[in-house]
mmCIF file with all atom_site columns, C-alpha atoms in Angstrom:
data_model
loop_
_atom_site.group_PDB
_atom_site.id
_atom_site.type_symbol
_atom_site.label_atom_id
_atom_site.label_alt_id
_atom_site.label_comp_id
_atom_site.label_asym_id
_atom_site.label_entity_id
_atom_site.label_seq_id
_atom_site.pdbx_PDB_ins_code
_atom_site.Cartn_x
_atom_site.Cartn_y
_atom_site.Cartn_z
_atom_site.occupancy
_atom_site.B_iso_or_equiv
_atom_site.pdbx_formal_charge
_atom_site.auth_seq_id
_atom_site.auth_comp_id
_atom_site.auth_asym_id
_atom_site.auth_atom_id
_atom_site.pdbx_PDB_model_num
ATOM 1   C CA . UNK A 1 1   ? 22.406 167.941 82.624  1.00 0.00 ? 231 UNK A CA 1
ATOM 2   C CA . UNK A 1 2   ? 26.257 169.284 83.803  1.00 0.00 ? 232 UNK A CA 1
ATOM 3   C CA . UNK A 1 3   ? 24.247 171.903 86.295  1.00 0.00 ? 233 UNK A CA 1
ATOM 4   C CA . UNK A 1 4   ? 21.679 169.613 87.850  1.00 0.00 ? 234 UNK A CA 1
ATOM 5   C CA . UNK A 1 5   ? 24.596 167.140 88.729  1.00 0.00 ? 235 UNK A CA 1
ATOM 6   C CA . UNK A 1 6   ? 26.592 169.942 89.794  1.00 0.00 ? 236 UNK A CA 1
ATOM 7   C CA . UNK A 1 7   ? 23.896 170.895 92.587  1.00 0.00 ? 237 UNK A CA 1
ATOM 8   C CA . UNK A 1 8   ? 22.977 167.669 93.332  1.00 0.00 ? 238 UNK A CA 1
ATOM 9   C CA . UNK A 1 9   ? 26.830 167.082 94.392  1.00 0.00 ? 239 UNK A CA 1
ATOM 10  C CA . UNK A 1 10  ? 26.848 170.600 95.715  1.00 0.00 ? 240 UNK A CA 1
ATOM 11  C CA . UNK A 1 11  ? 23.686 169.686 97.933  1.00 0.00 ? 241 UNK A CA 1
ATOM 12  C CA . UNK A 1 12  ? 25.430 166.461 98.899  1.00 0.00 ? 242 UNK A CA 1
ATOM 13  C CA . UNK A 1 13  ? 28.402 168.205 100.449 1.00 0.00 ? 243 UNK A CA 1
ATOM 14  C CA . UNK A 1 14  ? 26.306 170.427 101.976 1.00 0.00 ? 244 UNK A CA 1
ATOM 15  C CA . UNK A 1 15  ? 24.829 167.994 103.782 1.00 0.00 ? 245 UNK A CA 1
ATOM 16  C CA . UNK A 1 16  ? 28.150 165.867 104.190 1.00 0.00 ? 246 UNK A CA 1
ATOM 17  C CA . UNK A 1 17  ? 29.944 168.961 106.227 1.00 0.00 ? 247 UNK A CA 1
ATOM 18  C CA . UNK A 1 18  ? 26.541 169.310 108.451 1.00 0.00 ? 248 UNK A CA 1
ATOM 19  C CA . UNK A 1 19  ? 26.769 165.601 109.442 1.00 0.00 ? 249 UNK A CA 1
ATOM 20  C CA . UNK A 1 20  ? 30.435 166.006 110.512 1.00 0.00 ? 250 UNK A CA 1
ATOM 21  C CA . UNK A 1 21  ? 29.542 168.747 112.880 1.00 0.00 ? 251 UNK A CA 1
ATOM 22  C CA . UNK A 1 22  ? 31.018 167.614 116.297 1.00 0.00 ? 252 UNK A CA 1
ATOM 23  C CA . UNK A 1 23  ? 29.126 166.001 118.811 1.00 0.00 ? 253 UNK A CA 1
ATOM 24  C CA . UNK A 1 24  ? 29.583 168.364 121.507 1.00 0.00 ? 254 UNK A CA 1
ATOM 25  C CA . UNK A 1 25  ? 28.798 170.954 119.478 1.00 0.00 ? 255 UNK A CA 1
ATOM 26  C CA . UNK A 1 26  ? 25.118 172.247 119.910 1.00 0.00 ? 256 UNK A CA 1
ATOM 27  C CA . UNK A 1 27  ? 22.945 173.506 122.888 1.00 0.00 ? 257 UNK A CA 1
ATOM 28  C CA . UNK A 1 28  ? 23.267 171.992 126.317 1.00 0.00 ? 258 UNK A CA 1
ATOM 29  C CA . UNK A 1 29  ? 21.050 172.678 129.834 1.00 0.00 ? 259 UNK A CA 1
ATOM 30  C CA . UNK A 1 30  ? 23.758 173.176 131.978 1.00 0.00 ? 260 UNK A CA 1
ATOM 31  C CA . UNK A 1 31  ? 22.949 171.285 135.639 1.00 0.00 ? 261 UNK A CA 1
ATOM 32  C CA . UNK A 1 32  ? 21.733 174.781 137.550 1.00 0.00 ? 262 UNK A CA 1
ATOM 33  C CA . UNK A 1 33  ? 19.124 175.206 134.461 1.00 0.00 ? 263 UNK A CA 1
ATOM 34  C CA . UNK A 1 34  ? 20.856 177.706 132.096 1.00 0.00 ? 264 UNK A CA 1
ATOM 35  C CA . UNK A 1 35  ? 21.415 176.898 128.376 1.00 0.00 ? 265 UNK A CA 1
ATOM 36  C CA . UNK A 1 36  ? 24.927 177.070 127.052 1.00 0.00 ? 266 UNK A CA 1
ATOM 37  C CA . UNK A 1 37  ? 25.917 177.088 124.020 1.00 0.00 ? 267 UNK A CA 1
ATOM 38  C CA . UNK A 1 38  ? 29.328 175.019 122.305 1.00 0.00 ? 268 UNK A CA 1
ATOM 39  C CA . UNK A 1 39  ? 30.546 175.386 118.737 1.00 0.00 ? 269 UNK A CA 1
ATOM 40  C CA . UNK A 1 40  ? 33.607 176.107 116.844 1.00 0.00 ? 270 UNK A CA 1
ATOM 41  C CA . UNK A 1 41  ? 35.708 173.529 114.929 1.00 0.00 ? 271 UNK A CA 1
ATOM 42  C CA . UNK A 1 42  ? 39.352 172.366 116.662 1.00 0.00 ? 272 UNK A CA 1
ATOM 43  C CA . UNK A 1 43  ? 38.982 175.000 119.343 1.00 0.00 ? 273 UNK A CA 1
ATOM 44  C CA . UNK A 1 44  ? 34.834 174.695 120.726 1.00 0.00 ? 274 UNK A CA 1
ATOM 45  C CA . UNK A 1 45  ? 33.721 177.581 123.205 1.00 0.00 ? 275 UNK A CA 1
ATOM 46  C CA . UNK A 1 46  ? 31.436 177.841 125.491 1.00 0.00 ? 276 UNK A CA 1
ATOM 47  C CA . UNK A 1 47  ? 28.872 180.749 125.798 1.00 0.00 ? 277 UNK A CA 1
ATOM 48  C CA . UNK A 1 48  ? 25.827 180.944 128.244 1.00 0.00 ? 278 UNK A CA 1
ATOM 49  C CA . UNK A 1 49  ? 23.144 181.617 126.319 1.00 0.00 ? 279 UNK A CA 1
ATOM 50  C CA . UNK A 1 50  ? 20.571 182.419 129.433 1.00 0.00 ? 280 UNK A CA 1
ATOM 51  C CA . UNK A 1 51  ? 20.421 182.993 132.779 1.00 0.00 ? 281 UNK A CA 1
ATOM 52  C CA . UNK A 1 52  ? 22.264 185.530 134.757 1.00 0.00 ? 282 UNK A CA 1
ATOM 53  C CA . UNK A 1 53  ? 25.589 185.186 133.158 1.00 0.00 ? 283 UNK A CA 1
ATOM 54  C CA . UNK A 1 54  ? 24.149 185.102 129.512 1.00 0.00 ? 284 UNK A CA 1
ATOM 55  C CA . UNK A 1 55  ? 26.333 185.940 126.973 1.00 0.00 ? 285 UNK A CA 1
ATOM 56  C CA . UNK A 1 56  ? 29.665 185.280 128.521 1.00 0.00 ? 286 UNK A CA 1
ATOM 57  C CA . UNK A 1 57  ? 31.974 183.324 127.528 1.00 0.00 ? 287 UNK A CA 1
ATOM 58  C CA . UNK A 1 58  ? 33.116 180.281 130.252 1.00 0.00 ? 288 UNK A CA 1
ATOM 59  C CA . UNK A 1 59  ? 35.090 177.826 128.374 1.00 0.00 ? 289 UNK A CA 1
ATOM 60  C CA . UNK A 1 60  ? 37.341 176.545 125.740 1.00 0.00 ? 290 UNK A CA 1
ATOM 61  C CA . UNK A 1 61  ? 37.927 173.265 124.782 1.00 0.00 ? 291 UNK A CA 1
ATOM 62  C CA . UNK A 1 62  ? 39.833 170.921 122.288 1.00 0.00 ? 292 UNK A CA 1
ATOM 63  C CA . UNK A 1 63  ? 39.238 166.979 121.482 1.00 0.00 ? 293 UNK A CA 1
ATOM 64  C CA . UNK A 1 64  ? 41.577 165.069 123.154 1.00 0.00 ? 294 UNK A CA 1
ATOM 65  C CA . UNK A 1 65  ? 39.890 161.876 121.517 1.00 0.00 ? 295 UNK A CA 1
ATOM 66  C CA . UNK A 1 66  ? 37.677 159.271 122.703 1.00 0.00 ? 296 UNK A CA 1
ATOM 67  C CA . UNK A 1 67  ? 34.865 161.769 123.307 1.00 0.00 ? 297 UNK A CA 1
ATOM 68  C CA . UNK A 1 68  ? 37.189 163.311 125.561 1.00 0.00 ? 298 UNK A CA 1
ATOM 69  C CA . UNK A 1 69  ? 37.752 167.135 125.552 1.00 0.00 ? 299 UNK A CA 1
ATOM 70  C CA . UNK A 1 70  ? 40.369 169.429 127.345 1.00 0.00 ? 300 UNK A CA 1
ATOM 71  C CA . UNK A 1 71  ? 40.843 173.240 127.821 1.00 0.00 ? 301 UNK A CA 1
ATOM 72  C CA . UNK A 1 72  ? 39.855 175.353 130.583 1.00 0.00 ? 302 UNK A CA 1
ATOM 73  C CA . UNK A 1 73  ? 36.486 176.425 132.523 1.00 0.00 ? 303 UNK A CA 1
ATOM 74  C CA . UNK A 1 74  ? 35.935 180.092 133.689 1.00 0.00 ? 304 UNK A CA 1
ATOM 75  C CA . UNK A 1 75  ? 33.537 180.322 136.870 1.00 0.00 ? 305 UNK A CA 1
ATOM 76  C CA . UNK A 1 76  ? 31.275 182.778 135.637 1.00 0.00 ? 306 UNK A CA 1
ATOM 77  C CA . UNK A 1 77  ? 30.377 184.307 139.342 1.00 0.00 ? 307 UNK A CA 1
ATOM 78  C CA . UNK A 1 78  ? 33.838 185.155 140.153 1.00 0.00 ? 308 UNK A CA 1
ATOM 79  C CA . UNK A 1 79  ? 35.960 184.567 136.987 1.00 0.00 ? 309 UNK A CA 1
ATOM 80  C CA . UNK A 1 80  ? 38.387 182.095 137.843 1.00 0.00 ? 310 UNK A CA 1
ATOM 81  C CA . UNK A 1 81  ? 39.549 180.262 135.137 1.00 0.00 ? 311 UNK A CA 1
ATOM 82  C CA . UNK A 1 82  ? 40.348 176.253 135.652 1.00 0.00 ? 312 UNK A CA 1
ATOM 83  C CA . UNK A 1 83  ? 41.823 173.580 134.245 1.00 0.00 ? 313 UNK A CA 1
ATOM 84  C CA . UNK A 1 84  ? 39.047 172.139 132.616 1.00 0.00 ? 314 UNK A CA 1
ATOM 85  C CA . UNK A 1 85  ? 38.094 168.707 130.920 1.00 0.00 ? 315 UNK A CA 1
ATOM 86  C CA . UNK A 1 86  ? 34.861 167.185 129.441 1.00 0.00 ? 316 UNK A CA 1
ATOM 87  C CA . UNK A 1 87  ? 33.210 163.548 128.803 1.00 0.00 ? 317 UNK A CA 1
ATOM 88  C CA . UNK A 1 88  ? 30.576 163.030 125.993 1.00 0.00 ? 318 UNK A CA 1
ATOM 89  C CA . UNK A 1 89  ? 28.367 160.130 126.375 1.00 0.00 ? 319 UNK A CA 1
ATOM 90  C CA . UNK A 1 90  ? 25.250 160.128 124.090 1.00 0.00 ? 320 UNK A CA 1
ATOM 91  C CA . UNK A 1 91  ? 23.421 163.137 125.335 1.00 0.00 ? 321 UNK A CA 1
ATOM 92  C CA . UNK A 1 92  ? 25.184 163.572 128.389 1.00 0.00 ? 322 UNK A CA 1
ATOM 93  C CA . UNK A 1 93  ? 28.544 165.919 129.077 1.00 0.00 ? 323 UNK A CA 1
ATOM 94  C CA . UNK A 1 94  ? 30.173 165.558 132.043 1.00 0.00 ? 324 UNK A CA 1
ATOM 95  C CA . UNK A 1 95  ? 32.072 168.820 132.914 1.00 0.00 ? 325 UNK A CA 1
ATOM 96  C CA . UNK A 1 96  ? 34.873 168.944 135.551 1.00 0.00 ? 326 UNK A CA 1
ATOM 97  C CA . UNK A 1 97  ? 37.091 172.224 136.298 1.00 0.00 ? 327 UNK A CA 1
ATOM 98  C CA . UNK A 1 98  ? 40.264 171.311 138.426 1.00 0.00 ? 328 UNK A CA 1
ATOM 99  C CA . UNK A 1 99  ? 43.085 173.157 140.372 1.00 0.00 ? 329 UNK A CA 1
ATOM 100 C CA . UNK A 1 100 ? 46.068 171.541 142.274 1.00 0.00 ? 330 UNK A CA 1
ATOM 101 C CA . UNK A 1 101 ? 46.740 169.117 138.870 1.00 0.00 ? 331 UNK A CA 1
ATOM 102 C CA . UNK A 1 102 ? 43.419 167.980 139.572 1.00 0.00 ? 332 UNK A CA 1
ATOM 103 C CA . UNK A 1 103 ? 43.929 167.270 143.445 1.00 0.00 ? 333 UNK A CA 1
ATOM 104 C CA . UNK A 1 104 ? 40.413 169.454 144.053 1.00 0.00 ? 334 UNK A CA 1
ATOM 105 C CA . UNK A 1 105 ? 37.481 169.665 141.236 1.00 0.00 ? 335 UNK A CA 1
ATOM 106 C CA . UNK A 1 106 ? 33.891 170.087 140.933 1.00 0.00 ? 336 UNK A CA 1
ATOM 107 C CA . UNK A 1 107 ? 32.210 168.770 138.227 1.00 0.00 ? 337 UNK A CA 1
ATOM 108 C CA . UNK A 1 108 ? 28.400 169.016 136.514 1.00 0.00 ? 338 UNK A CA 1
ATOM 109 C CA . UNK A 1 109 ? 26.437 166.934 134.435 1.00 0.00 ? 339 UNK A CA 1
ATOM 110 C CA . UNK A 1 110 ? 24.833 168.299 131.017 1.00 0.00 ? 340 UNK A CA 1
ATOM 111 C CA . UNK A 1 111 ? 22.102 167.455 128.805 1.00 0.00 ? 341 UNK A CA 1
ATOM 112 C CA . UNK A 1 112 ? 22.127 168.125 125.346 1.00 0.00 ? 342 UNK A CA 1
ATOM 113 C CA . UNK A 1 113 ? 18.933 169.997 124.314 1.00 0.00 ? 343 UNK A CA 1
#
């Protein structure tokens, strides 16, 4: 009786910690077709996971709360690194990188896959 309850409450945190995962966290079609990858827990990076820069790294980010994330944004073609920022909406994630204190950005919209 003691081990069946102790793997039904093992299976139930199990399950618990998977249903905390973030919401950013996951795979995402970045808006020039690629698929990029975000996971981590506090600190969430950001790894192409096709395309011609697959496999490199372009971003780290931290909650700032609100669905709102902050860290930086590498430019995979020539590797400058920006001040970057991110809004989650349902299954959308708007991505901005900055320079200036945000006086120029560009920013793309992402779909969660």
């Amino acid at each position: 009786m003691f081990r069946k309850m102790s793997l039904a409450l093992a299976a139930t945190l199990i399950m618990a910690g998977a249903a905390c995962a973030d919401p950013i966290e996951g795979s995402w079609k970045t808006q020039s077709g690629e698929t990029a990858t975000i996971g981590g827990g506090g600190s969430f990076s950001i790894t192409l996971k096709t395309g011609k820069y697959a496999g490199k790294t372009i971003g780290s980010l931290k909650a700032a709360g609100d669905n709102k994330y902050a860290g930086s944004i590498t430019d995979p073609a020539n590797d400058k690194t920006y001040s970057g920022k991110a809004t989650l909406s349902g299954t959308t994630l708007k991505m901005s990188g900055c320079v200036l204190g945000g006086l120029i950005c560009k920013s793309q919209t992402w779909h969660k896959l």
